[in-house]
Short mmCIF file of C-alpha atoms in Angstrom, two decimals:
data_model
loop_
_atom_site.label_atom_id
_atom_site.label_comp_id
_atom_site.label_asym_id
_atom_site.label_seq_id
_atom_site.Cartn_x
_atom_site.Cartn_y
_atom_site.Cartn_z
CA MET G 1238 -107.80 -83.32 32.02
CA GLU G 1239 -104.25 -82.04 32.51
CA GLY G 1240 -103.33 -83.19 28.96
CA ILE G 1241 -106.35 -81.40 27.46
CA ALA G 1242 -105.43 -78.20 29.30
CA SER G 1243 -101.90 -78.50 27.94
CA LEU G 1244 -103.19 -78.78 24.35
CA LYS G 1245 -105.39 -75.71 24.80
CA LEU G 1246 -102.38 -73.80 26.05
CA LYS G 1247 -100.30 -74.83 23.01
CA PHE G 1248 -102.87 -73.71 20.46
CA SER G 1249 -104.04 -70.61 22.29
CA PRO G 1250 -101.70 -68.23 20.32
CA PHE G 1251 -103.12 -69.49 17.01
CA SER G 1252 -106.65 -69.16 18.34
CA SER G 1253 -106.04 -65.58 19.45
CA VAL G 1254 -104.62 -64.65 16.03
CA LEU G 1255 -107.54 -66.29 14.24
CA SER G 1256 -110.02 -64.48 16.46
CA THR G 1257 -108.58 -61.08 15.53
CA PHE G 1258 -109.63 -61.66 11.91
CA THR G 1259 -113.07 -63.06 12.82
CA ASN G 1260 -114.30 -60.69 15.53
CA GLY G 1261 -114.00 -57.54 13.37
CA SER G 1262 -111.15 -55.94 15.35
CA SER G 1263 -108.72 -56.43 12.44
CA SER G 1264 -108.83 -57.25 8.74
CA PHE G 1265 -106.82 -58.86 6.01
CA PRO G 1266 -104.61 -56.59 3.83
CA SER G 1267 -106.70 -54.31 1.65
CA ASN G 1268 -104.37 -54.65 -1.32
CA PRO G 1269 -104.01 -58.37 -2.08
CA SER G 1270 -102.18 -57.68 -5.38
CA LEU G 1271 -98.94 -57.08 -3.50
CA LEU G 1272 -97.54 -60.11 -1.73
CA PRO G 1273 -94.31 -59.99 0.29
CA MET G 1274 -91.62 -62.24 -1.09
CA ARG G 1275 -88.34 -62.72 0.74
CA THR G 1276 -85.38 -63.34 -1.51
CA PRO G 1277 -82.48 -65.55 -0.42
CA SER G 1278 -79.87 -62.96 -1.47
CA SER G 1279 -81.06 -60.42 1.05
CA SER G 1280 -82.63 -61.80 4.19
CA SER G 1281 -83.04 -58.37 5.76
CA THR G 1282 -85.16 -56.84 2.99
CA THR G 1283 -88.63 -57.66 1.74
CA LYS G 1284 -89.58 -57.28 -1.93
CA PHE G 1285 -93.09 -57.26 -3.33
CA LEU G 1286 -94.30 -59.45 -6.15
CA ARG G 1287 -96.82 -57.76 -8.42
CA ILE G 1288 -99.43 -60.28 -9.55
CA TYR G 1289 -102.14 -58.16 -11.18
CA ALA G 1290 -102.68 -58.48 -14.95
CA LEU G 1291 -102.04 -55.67 -17.44
CA THR G 1292 -104.76 -54.94 -19.98
CA SER G 1293 -104.84 -52.87 -23.13
CA ASN G 1294 -106.72 -50.19 -21.20
CA ASP G 1295 -103.50 -49.55 -19.22
CA ILE G 1296 -101.48 -48.72 -22.33
CA LYS G 1297 -99.83 -45.30 -22.43
CA VAL G 1298 -96.77 -43.75 -24.03
CA GLY G 1299 -93.67 -45.41 -22.59
CA THR G 1300 -95.38 -48.66 -21.57
CA ASN G 1301 -93.13 -51.68 -22.14
CA LEU G 1302 -94.87 -54.65 -23.73
CA GLU G 1303 -93.74 -58.15 -24.59
CA VAL G 1304 -95.18 -59.19 -27.94
CA ASP G 1305 -94.19 -62.37 -29.80
CA GLY G 1306 -91.34 -62.94 -27.36
CA ALA G 1307 -89.73 -59.52 -27.89
CA PRO G 1308 -89.72 -56.27 -25.88
CA TRP G 1309 -91.51 -53.26 -27.36
CA ARG G 1310 -92.02 -49.67 -26.20
CA VAL G 1311 -95.27 -47.79 -26.85
CA LEU G 1312 -94.57 -44.63 -28.87
CA GLU G 1313 -98.17 -43.66 -29.62
CA PHE G 1314 -101.61 -44.93 -28.67
CA LEU G 1315 -105.24 -44.10 -29.34
CA HIS G 1316 -108.33 -45.54 -27.69
CA VAL G 1317 -111.02 -45.95 -30.39
CA LYS G 1318 -114.74 -46.44 -29.73
CA PRO G 1319 -116.43 -46.96 -33.10
CA GLY G 1320 -120.14 -46.51 -33.54
CA LYS G 1321 -120.43 -50.16 -34.41
CA GLY G 1322 -118.24 -53.00 -33.23
CA ALA G 1323 -115.98 -53.42 -30.25
CA ALA G 1324 -113.65 -50.74 -28.90
CA PHE G 1325 -109.93 -51.16 -29.50
CA VAL G 1326 -106.57 -49.53 -28.86
CA ARG G 1327 -104.40 -48.56 -31.82
CA THR G 1328 -100.68 -48.35 -30.99
CA LYS G 1329 -97.33 -47.61 -32.57
CA LEU G 1330 -94.59 -49.77 -31.06
CA LYS G 1331 -90.79 -49.73 -31.26
CA ASN G 1332 -88.79 -52.93 -30.90
CA TYR G 1333 -86.02 -52.41 -28.34
CA VAL G 1334 -83.77 -55.02 -29.97
CA THR G 1335 -84.12 -54.28 -33.69
CA GLY G 1336 -85.24 -50.65 -33.58
CA ASN G 1337 -88.13 -51.43 -35.95
CA THR G 1338 -91.48 -49.72 -35.49
CA VAL G 1339 -94.87 -51.29 -36.19
CA GLU G 1340 -98.52 -50.43 -35.74
CA LYS G 1341 -100.54 -52.92 -33.71
CA THR G 1342 -104.14 -53.00 -32.55
CA PHE G 1343 -105.38 -54.48 -29.27
CA ARG G 1344 -108.97 -55.25 -28.34
CA ALA G 1345 -110.12 -53.01 -25.50
CA GLY G 1346 -109.72 -54.72 -22.14
CA SER G 1347 -107.72 -57.64 -23.52
CA SER G 1348 -104.87 -59.05 -21.43
CA ILE G 1349 -101.34 -58.15 -22.52
CA ASP G 1350 -97.87 -59.02 -21.28
CA GLU G 1351 -95.74 -56.30 -19.74
CA ALA G 1352 -92.04 -56.55 -20.61
CA ASN G 1353 -89.88 -56.62 -17.50
CA VAL G 1354 -87.52 -53.84 -18.56
CA VAL G 1355 -85.18 -52.66 -15.79
CA LYS G 1356 -83.42 -49.28 -15.90
CA GLU G 1357 -80.02 -48.89 -14.25
CA THR G 1358 -77.85 -45.76 -14.13
CA LYS G 1359 -74.26 -46.39 -15.16
CA GLN G 1360 -71.37 -44.10 -16.06
CA PHE G 1361 -69.61 -44.27 -19.39
CA SER G 1362 -66.03 -44.86 -18.22
CA TYR G 1363 -63.89 -45.43 -21.30
CA LYS G 1364 -63.62 -47.04 -24.72
CA ASP G 1365 -61.72 -50.30 -24.95
CA GLY G 1366 -61.04 -51.00 -28.62
CA SER G 1367 -64.45 -51.23 -30.26
CA GLN G 1368 -66.25 -51.66 -26.91
CA TYR G 1369 -67.81 -48.97 -24.78
CA VAL G 1370 -67.48 -49.65 -21.06
CA PHE G 1371 -70.17 -48.51 -18.61
CA MET G 1372 -69.65 -48.88 -14.86
CA ASP G 1373 -72.04 -49.11 -11.92
CA LEU G 1374 -70.49 -46.69 -9.42
CA ASN G 1375 -71.99 -48.60 -6.48
CA THR G 1376 -70.90 -52.13 -7.36
CA PHE G 1377 -68.13 -51.28 -9.89
CA GLU G 1378 -69.69 -53.88 -12.20
CA GLU G 1379 -68.97 -53.22 -15.88
CA SER G 1380 -71.27 -53.50 -18.88
CA ARG G 1381 -69.62 -53.58 -22.31
CA LEU G 1382 -71.45 -52.53 -25.46
CA SER G 1383 -70.36 -52.52 -29.08
CA GLU G 1384 -70.75 -49.69 -31.56
CA SER G 1385 -73.66 -51.55 -33.16
CA ASP G 1386 -75.41 -51.69 -29.77
CA LEU G 1387 -75.19 -47.91 -29.42
CA ALA G 1388 -75.62 -46.94 -33.08
CA ASP G 1389 -75.43 -43.16 -33.60
CA LYS G 1390 -75.51 -42.49 -29.85
CA THR G 1391 -71.72 -42.86 -29.84
CA LYS G 1392 -71.54 -39.38 -31.39
CA PHE G 1393 -72.56 -37.79 -28.11
CA LEU G 1394 -70.86 -40.03 -25.54
CA LYS G 1395 -68.25 -38.43 -23.29
CA GLU G 1396 -66.25 -40.09 -20.53
CA GLY G 1397 -67.84 -39.54 -17.13
CA MET G 1398 -71.36 -39.21 -18.60
CA ASP G 1399 -74.20 -40.86 -16.63
CA CYS G 1400 -76.51 -42.91 -18.83
CA ASN G 1401 -79.52 -45.15 -18.24
CA LEU G 1402 -79.03 -48.72 -19.43
CA LEU G 1403 -82.21 -50.72 -20.05
CA PHE G 1404 -82.03 -54.45 -19.31
CA TRP G 1405 -84.43 -57.18 -20.46
CA ASN G 1406 -83.80 -60.82 -19.55
CA GLY G 1407 -80.36 -59.81 -18.28
CA LYS G 1408 -79.31 -58.20 -21.58
CA VAL G 1409 -78.85 -54.50 -22.37
CA ILE G 1410 -81.44 -53.58 -25.00
CA ASP G 1411 -81.15 -49.79 -25.06
CA VAL G 1412 -79.20 -46.86 -23.68
CA ASP G 1413 -80.77 -43.52 -22.75
CA LEU G 1414 -78.36 -40.59 -22.96
CA PRO G 1415 -78.94 -37.31 -21.12
CA ILE G 1416 -81.34 -35.20 -23.16
CA THR G 1417 -78.81 -32.38 -23.45
CA VAL G 1418 -75.01 -32.55 -23.44
CA LYS G 1419 -72.31 -29.89 -23.38
CA LEU G 1420 -69.76 -30.37 -26.16
CA THR G 1421 -66.84 -28.37 -27.50
CA VAL G 1422 -66.46 -27.14 -31.07
CA VAL G 1423 -63.12 -28.38 -32.46
CA ASP G 1424 -63.52 -27.45 -36.12
CA VAL G 1425 -65.72 -24.88 -37.87
CA ASP G 1426 -65.40 -22.09 -40.40
CA PRO G 1427 -64.60 -18.82 -38.60
CA GLY G 1428 -67.42 -16.45 -37.83
CA LEU G 1429 -67.64 -13.06 -39.45
CA LYS G 1430 -68.60 -9.70 -38.03
CA GLY G 1431 -72.37 -9.30 -38.07
CA ASP G 1432 -73.06 -13.02 -38.28
CA THR G 1433 -75.18 -12.85 -35.09
CA ALA G 1434 -77.98 -11.05 -36.89
CA GLN G 1435 -77.91 -13.01 -40.14
CA GLY G 1436 -79.59 -16.17 -38.83
CA GLY G 1437 -77.65 -18.63 -41.02
CA SER G 1438 -75.93 -21.85 -39.98
CA LYS G 1439 -72.78 -23.84 -40.74
CA PRO G 1440 -71.52 -27.36 -39.91
CA ALA G 1441 -69.30 -27.74 -36.86
CA THR G 1442 -67.30 -30.77 -35.67
CA LEU G 1443 -67.49 -31.43 -31.94
CA ASP G 1444 -65.02 -33.11 -29.57
CA THR G 1445 -66.96 -36.40 -29.73
CA GLY G 1446 -66.79 -36.48 -33.54
CA ALA G 1447 -70.40 -35.41 -34.03
CA VAL G 1448 -71.14 -32.85 -36.74
CA VAL G 1449 -74.01 -30.45 -36.09
CA ASN G 1450 -75.23 -27.24 -37.67
CA VAL G 1451 -74.50 -24.19 -35.54
CA PRO G 1452 -75.18 -20.46 -35.94
CA LEU G 1453 -72.67 -18.49 -37.98
CA PHE G 1454 -71.29 -16.71 -34.92
CA VAL G 1455 -70.03 -19.92 -33.22
CA ASN G 1456 -66.23 -20.36 -33.30
CA ILE G 1457 -63.65 -23.03 -32.50
CA GLY G 1458 -63.19 -23.64 -28.77
CA GLU G 1459 -66.71 -22.63 -27.78
CA GLU G 1460 -68.91 -24.97 -25.75
CA ILE G 1461 -72.44 -25.56 -26.96
CA MET G 1462 -75.52 -27.47 -25.78
CA VAL G 1463 -76.79 -30.22 -28.07
CA ASP G 1464 -80.07 -32.19 -27.96
CA THR G 1465 -79.05 -35.87 -28.12
CA ARG G 1466 -82.49 -36.91 -29.35
CA THR G 1467 -82.34 -34.79 -32.49
CA GLY G 1468 -78.65 -33.95 -32.79
CA GLN G 1469 -79.51 -30.27 -33.02
CA TYR G 1470 -77.73 -27.24 -31.62
CA MET G 1471 -79.63 -25.66 -28.71
CA SER G 1472 -77.51 -22.80 -27.36
CA ARG G 1473 -74.11 -21.74 -26.19
CA ALA G 1474 -73.16 -23.41 -22.92
#
């Protein structure tokens, strides 16, 4: 009898926990799609593993998809419900790696793979030969990109500029510059009196090497705001 009592005492904590989920006084988590997962690199923090599936109905502009083993970004989408036949989603996708754009159609409600694209803010520190060096100001870890990686974005890069680097499978696949940057005019034809009202434009070379069209009244030494997405003059700084 004493041994039986000892066994009851050992398992009583488990019994009390089990009873809290069976007598109605408590319940299991209401959101089972998020499961805590402790990582060995940080024993004091708890991360959550997302296990729900993405479907074509979740597609929107900016969604990152993995198609045929490559990462793509949704540029445009349209949900189509024809009078006859099944509904579908028509999309325009851009390949992060090659820069190519394609149109692709998904059946409504079909399962799709979401590309695990991670965005990290890093500062453009300096240029080392043909490489552009970006630094994480928290860890001081460097990421080096070539001119071909950045393409025409090099025209607007200035030292000390914060940029968003996009990583996929541990590799940088794209760089997002600030939408607007302040640059200095280093070469331009001089403005003439009355140019403000004429509404014309002229090419100007900026301190990063970029050439943009500016109003006739802009002169050498002036700072201007430029849209990095279009390369167009916006205003005086």
